[in-house]
Coordinates of C-alpha atoms and ligand atoms in Angstrom, one line a residue:
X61 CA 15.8 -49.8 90.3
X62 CA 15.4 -50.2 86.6
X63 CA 12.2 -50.5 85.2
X64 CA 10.5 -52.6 82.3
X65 CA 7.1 -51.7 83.2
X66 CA 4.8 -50.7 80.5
X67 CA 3.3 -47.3 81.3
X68 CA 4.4 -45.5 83.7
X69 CA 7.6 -46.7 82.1
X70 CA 11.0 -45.5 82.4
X71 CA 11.9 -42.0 81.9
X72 CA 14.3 -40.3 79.9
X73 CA 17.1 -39.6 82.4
X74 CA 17.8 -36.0 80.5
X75 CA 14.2 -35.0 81.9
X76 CA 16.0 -33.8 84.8
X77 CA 17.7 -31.5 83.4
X78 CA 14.8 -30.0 81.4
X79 CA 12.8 -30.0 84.2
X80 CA 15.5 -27.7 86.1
X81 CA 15.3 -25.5 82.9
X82 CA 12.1 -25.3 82.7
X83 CA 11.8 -24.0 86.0
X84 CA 15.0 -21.6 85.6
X85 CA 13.5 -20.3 82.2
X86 CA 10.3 -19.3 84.0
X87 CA 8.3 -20.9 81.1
X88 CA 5.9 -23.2 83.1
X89 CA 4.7 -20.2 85.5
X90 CA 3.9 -18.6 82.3
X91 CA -0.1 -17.9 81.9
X92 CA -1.7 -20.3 79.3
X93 CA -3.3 -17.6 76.9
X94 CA 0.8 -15.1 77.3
X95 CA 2.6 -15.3 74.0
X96 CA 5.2 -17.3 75.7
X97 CA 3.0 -20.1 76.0
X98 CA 1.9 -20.1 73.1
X99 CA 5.1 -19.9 71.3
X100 CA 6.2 -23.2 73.4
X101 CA 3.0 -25.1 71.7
X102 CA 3.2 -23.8 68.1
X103 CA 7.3 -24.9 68.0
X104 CA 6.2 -28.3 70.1
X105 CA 3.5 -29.2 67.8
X106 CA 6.1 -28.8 64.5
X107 CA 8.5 -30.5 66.4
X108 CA 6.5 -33.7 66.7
X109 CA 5.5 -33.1 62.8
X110 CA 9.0 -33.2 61.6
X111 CA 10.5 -35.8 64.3
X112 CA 7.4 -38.3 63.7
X113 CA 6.7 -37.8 60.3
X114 CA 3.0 -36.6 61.0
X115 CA 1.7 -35.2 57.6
X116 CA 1.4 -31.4 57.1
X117 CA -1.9 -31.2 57.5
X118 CA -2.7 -33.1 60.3
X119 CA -3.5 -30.9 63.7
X120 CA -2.1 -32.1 67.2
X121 CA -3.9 -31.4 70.5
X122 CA -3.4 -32.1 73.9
X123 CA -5.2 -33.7 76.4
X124 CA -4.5 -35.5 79.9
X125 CA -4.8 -38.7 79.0
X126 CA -5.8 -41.2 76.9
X127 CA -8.8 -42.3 78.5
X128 CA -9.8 -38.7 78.0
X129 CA -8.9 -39.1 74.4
X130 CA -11.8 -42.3 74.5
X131 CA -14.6 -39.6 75.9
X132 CA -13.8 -37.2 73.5
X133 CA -14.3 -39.2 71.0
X134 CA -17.1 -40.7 72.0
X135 CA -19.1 -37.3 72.7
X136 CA -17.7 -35.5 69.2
X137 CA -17.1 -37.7 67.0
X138 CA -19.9 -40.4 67.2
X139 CA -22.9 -39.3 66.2
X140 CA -24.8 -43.0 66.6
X141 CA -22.4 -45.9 66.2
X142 CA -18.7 -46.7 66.6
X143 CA -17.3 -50.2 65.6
X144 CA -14.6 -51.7 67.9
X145 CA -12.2 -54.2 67.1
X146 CA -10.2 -55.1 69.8
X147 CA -8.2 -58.3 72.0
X148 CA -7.0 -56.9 75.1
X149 CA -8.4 -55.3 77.8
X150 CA -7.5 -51.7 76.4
X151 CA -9.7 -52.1 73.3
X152 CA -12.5 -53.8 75.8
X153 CA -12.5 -50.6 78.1
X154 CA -12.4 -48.0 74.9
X155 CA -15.7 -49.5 73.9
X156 CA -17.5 -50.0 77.2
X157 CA -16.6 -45.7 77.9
X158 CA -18.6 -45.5 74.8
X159 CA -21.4 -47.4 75.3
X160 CA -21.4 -45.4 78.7
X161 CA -22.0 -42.5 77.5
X162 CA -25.4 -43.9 75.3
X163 CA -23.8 -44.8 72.2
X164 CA -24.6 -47.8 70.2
X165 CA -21.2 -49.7 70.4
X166 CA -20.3 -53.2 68.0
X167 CA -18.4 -55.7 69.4
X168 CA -15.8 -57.2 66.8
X169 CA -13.3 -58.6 69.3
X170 CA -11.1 -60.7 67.6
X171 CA -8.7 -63.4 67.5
X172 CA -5.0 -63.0 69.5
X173 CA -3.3 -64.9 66.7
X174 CA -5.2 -63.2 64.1
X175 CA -6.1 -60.3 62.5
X176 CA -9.2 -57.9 62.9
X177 CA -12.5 -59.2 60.7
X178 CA -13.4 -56.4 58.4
X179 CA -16.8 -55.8 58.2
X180 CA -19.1 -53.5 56.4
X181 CA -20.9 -51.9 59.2
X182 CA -21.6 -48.4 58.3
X183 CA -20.5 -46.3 61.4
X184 CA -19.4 -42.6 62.8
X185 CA -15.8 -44.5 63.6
X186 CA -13.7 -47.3 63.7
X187 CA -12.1 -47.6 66.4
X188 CA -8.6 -50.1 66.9
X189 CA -6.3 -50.4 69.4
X190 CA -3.1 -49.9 67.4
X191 CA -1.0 -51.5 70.5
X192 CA -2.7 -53.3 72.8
X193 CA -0.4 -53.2 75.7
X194 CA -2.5 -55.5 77.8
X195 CA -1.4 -58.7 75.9
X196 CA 1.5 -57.7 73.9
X197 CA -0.4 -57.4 70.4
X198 CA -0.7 -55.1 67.3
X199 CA -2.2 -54.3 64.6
X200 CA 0.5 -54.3 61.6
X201 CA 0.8 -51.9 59.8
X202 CA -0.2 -53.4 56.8
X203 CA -3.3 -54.3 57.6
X204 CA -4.0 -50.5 58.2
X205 CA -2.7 -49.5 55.2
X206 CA -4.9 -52.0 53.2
X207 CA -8.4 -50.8 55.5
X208 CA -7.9 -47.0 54.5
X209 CA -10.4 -47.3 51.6
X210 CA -13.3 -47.1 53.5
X211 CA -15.7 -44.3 54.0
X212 CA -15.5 -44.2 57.8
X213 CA -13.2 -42.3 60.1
X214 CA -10.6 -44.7 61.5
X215 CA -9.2 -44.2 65.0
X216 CA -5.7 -45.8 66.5
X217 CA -5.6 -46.0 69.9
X218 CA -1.3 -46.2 69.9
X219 CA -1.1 -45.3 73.1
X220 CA 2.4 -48.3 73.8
X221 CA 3.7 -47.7 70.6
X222 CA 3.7 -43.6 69.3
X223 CA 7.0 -42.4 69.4
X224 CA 8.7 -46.2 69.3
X225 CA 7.7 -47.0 66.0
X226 CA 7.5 -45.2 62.7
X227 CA 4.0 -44.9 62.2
X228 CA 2.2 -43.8 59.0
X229 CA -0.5 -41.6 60.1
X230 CA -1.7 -40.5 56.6
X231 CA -3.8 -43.9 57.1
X232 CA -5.9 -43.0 60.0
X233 CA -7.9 -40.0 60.6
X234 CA -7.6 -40.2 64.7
X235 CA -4.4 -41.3 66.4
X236 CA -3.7 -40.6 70.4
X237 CA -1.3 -41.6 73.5
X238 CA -0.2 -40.3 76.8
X239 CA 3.4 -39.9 77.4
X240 CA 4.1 -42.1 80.0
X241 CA 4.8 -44.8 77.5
X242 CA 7.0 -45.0 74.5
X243 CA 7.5 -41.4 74.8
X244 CA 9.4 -41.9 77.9
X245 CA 7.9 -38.7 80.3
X246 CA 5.6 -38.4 83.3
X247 CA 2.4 -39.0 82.8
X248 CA -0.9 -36.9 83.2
X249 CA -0.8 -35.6 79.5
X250 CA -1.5 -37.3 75.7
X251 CA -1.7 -35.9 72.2
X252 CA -4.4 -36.3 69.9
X253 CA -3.5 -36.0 66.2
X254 CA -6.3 -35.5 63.8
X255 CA -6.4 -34.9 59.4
X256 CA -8.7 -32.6 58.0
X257 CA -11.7 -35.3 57.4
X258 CA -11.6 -35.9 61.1
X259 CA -11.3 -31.8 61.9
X260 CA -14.5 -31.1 59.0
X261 CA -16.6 -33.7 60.8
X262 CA -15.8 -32.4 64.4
X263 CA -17.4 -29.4 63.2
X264 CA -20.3 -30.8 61.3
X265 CA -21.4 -32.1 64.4
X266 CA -20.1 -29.0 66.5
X267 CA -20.7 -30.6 69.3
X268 CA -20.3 -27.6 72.2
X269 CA -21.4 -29.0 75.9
X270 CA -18.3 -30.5 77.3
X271 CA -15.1 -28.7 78.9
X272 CA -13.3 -30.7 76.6
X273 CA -15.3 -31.0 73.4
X274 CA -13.2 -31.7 69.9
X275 CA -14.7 -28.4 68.4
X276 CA -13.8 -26.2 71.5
X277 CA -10.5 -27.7 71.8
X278 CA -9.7 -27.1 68.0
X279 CA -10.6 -23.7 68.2
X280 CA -8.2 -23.1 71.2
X281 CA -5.7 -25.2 68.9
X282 CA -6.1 -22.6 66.0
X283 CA -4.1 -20.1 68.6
X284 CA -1.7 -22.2 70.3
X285 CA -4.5 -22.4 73.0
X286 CA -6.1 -24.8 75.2
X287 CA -9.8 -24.4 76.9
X288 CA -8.2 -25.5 80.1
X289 CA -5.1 -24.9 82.0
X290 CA -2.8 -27.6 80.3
X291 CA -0.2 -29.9 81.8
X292 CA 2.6 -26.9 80.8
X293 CA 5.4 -28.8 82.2
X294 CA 4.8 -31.6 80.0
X295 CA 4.6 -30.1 77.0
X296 CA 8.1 -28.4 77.8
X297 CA 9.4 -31.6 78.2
X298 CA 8.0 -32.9 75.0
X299 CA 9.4 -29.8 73.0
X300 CA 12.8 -30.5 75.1
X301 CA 12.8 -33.9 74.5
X302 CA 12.1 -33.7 70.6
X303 CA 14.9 -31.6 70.4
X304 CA 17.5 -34.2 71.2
X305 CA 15.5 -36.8 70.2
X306 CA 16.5 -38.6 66.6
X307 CA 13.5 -39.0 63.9
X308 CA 11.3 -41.8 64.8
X309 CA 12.8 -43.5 61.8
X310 CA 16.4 -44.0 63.7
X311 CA 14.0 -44.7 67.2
X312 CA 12.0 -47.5 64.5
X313 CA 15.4 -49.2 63.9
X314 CA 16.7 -49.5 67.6
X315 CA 13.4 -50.6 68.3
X316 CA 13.0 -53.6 66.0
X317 CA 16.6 -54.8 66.8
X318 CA 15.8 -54.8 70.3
X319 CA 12.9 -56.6 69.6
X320 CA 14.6 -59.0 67.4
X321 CA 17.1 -59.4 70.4
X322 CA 14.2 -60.1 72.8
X323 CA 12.7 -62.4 70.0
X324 CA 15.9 -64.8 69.9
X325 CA 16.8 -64.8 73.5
X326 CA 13.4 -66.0 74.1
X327 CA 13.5 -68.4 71.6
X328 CA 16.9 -70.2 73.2
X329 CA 15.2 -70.0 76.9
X330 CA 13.7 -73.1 78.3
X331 CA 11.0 -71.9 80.9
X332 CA 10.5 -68.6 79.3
X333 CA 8.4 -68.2 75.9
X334 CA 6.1 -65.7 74.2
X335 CA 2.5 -65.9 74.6
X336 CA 2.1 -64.4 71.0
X337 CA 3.9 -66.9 68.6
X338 CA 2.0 -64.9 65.0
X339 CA 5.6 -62.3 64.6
X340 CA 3.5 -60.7 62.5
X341 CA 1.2 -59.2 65.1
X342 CA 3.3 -59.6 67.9
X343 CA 4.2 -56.4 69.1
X344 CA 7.3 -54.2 68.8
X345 CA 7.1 -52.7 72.3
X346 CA 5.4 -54.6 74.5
X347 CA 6.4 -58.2 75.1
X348 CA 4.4 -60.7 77.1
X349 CA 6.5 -63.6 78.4
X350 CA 4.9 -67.0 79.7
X351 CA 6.9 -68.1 82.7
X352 CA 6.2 -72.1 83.3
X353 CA 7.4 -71.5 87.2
X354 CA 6.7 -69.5 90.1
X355 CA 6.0 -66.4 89.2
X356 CA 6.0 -64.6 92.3
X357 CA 9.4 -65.9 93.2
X358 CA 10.8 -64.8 90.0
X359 CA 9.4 -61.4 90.1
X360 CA 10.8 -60.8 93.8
X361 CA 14.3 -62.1 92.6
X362 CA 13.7 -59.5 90.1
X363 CA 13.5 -57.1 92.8
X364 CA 16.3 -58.2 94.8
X365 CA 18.2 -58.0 92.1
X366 CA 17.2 -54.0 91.4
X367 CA 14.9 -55.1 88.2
X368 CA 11.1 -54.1 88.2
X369 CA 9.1 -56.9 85.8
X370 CA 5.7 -55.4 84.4
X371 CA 2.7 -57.5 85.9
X372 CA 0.8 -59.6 83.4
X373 CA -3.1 -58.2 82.7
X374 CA -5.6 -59.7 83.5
X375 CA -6.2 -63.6 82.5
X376 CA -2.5 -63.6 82.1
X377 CA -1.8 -61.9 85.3
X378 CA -1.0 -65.4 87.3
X379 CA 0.9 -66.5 84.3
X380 CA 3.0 -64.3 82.8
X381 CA 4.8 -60.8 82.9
X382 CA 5.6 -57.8 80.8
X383 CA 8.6 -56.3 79.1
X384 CA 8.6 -53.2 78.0
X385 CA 10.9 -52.0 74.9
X386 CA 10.8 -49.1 74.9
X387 CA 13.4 -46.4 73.7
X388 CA 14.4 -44.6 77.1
X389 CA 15.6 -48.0 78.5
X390 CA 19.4 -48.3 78.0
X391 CA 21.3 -51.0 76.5
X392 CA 23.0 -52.0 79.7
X393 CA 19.9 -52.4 81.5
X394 CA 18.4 -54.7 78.7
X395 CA 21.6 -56.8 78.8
X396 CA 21.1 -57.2 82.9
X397 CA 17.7 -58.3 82.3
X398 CA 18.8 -60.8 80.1
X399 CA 21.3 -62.0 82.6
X400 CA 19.1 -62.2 85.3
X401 CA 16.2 -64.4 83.3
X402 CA 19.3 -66.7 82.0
X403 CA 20.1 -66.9 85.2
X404 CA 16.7 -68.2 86.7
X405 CA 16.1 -70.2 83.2
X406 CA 17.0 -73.7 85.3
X407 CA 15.2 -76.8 85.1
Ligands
PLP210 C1 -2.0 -47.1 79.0 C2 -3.0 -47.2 77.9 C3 -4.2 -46.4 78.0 C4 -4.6 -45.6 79.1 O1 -3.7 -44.5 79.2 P1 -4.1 -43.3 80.3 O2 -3.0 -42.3 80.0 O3 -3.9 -44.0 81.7 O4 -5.4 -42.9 80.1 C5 -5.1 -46.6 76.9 N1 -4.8 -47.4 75.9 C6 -3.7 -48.1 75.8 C7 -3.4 -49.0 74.6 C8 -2.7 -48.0 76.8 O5 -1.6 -48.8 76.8

């Protein structure tokens, strides 16, 4: 079966093989507070600074998912207020956690066409969704670069798109995702990346009464610790898999020529078409297709056929499916995708 789902997504076939040396190497029996350990974490956490261009200063932890990265913001980092702009249901569910947990939340949902309203609201933290994998959207990149000059912390939810795109992370204070998407391993593990501003405020607030509290966690971080047991296998595989993998600057360039490839094929079909028409915040890995015929019969011909489409989300669910693009699918398997939708693209 080959699969285009959007998280859990494809693996990177080489996994295999570092799964078998992870267990030969005796490194993921290892106790979480033994040198080994935490040798594994110091060199994964500089490989991810040098193969996705995180700034120096920046410090990465680990966490299990991203939902878990939502809480912790929410009980460290917010003090009162969070602002949310969002479109999708991802962005929806970050805020309604928040407001769960008793914090004051604003709603600034915007347009899918259109970029995010600013506004001046004076909060603990902004809080986008980078990628919003639930209707194939993004936030440009521009648009982030051109918001930095405020006062607040920013977070980036980039959950779809961290380690498929080049992203400049010197213009948010907070950016996380689990690794079952674009990073292309098993999930039950994410990575939070954090600059100094964001670090100095965890620690103004210091707040202490969670398992998993920012402060707590960053101290652990200081010595290649964790307060829990950590998902040790996964962070082998992320070391593993950073170590063959390109810079994300070569990963950027496969991914927007796929893209542009998806882009023009869908722009020749006659029953197929994008639901997001704005390229400019259309996203890079996540493509939501419009199909104006029987769905379900498409998606089992899909199966028949060995190809897994992702489900549409939510109001889109009856209407349309997802594509993932992400960089541990292979060429071939794009190209018998695109067969297989010429194929069915009949009137
Ligand atoms: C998948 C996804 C999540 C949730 O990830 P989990 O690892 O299941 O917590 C959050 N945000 C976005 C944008 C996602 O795509």
């Amino acid at each position: 079966m080959i699969t285009f789902y959007p998280g859990p997504s494809k693996i990177y076939p080489k996994v295999a093989t570092y799964v078998r040396e992870g267990l030969e190497s005796g490194i993921i029996s290892m106790n979480h507070r033994s040198s080994e350990f935490m040798a594994l974490m110091d060199d994964t956490k500089k490989l991810l600074k040098h193969r996705l261009n995180i700034p120096e200063e920046y410090r990465i932890i680990f966490t299990s998912s991203a939902t878990e990265c939502w809480e912790i913001l929410a009980q460290s980092l917010i003090k009162e207020k969070s602002l949310h702009f969002y479109n999708g249901a991802f962005g929806k569910k970050w805020m309604d956690y928040t407001s769960k947990l008793g914090l004051e939340v604003q709603d600034q949902q915007f347009d899918l066409e259109g970029l995010p309203q600013i506004s001046n609201a004076t909060v603990d933290l902004v809080c986008f969704t980078q990628n919003e994998t639930s209707n194939g959207t993004q936030v440009p990149a521009q648009f982030i670069s051109d918001f930095t000059s405020s006062e607040n912390l920013i977070a980036m939810d980039a959950t779809s798109s961290m380690a498929g795109i080049d992203l400049d992370f010197s213009k948010a204070d907070i950016w996380f995702a689990s690794v079952q998407k674009c990073f292309g391993l098993p999930s039950g593990m994410a990575l939070m990346i954090l600059s100094s501003k964001a670090v100095l405020r965890a620690y103004e607030i210091d707040e202490r009464n969670h398992y998993n509290s920012l402060a707590f966690i960053l101290d652990n971080e200081a010595n290649n610790q964790t307060p829990y047991t950590p998902n040790i296998l996964n962070i082998f595989l992320l070391n593993c898999l950073l170590k063959d993998l390109p810079k994300i600057d070569e990963v950027n360039k496969l991914t927007l020529s796929r893209y542009s490839r998806w882009v023009d094929f869908f722009s020749n079909t006659k029953r197929f078409g994008l639901l997001i028409k704005n390229d400019e915040v259309r996203s890079k890995t996540v493509l939501t297709v419009i199909y104006d015929s029987d769905l379900n019969e498409l998606k089992q011909k899909a199966k028949q056929a060995g190809i897994v489409l992702g489900n549409g989300y939510g109001k889109w669910k009856e209407t349309s499916f997802r594509i993932a693009n992400f960089p541990a699918i292979a060429k071939g398997e794009i190209e018998e995708l695109m067969e297989f939708l010429s194929s069915q693209d009949t009137k």
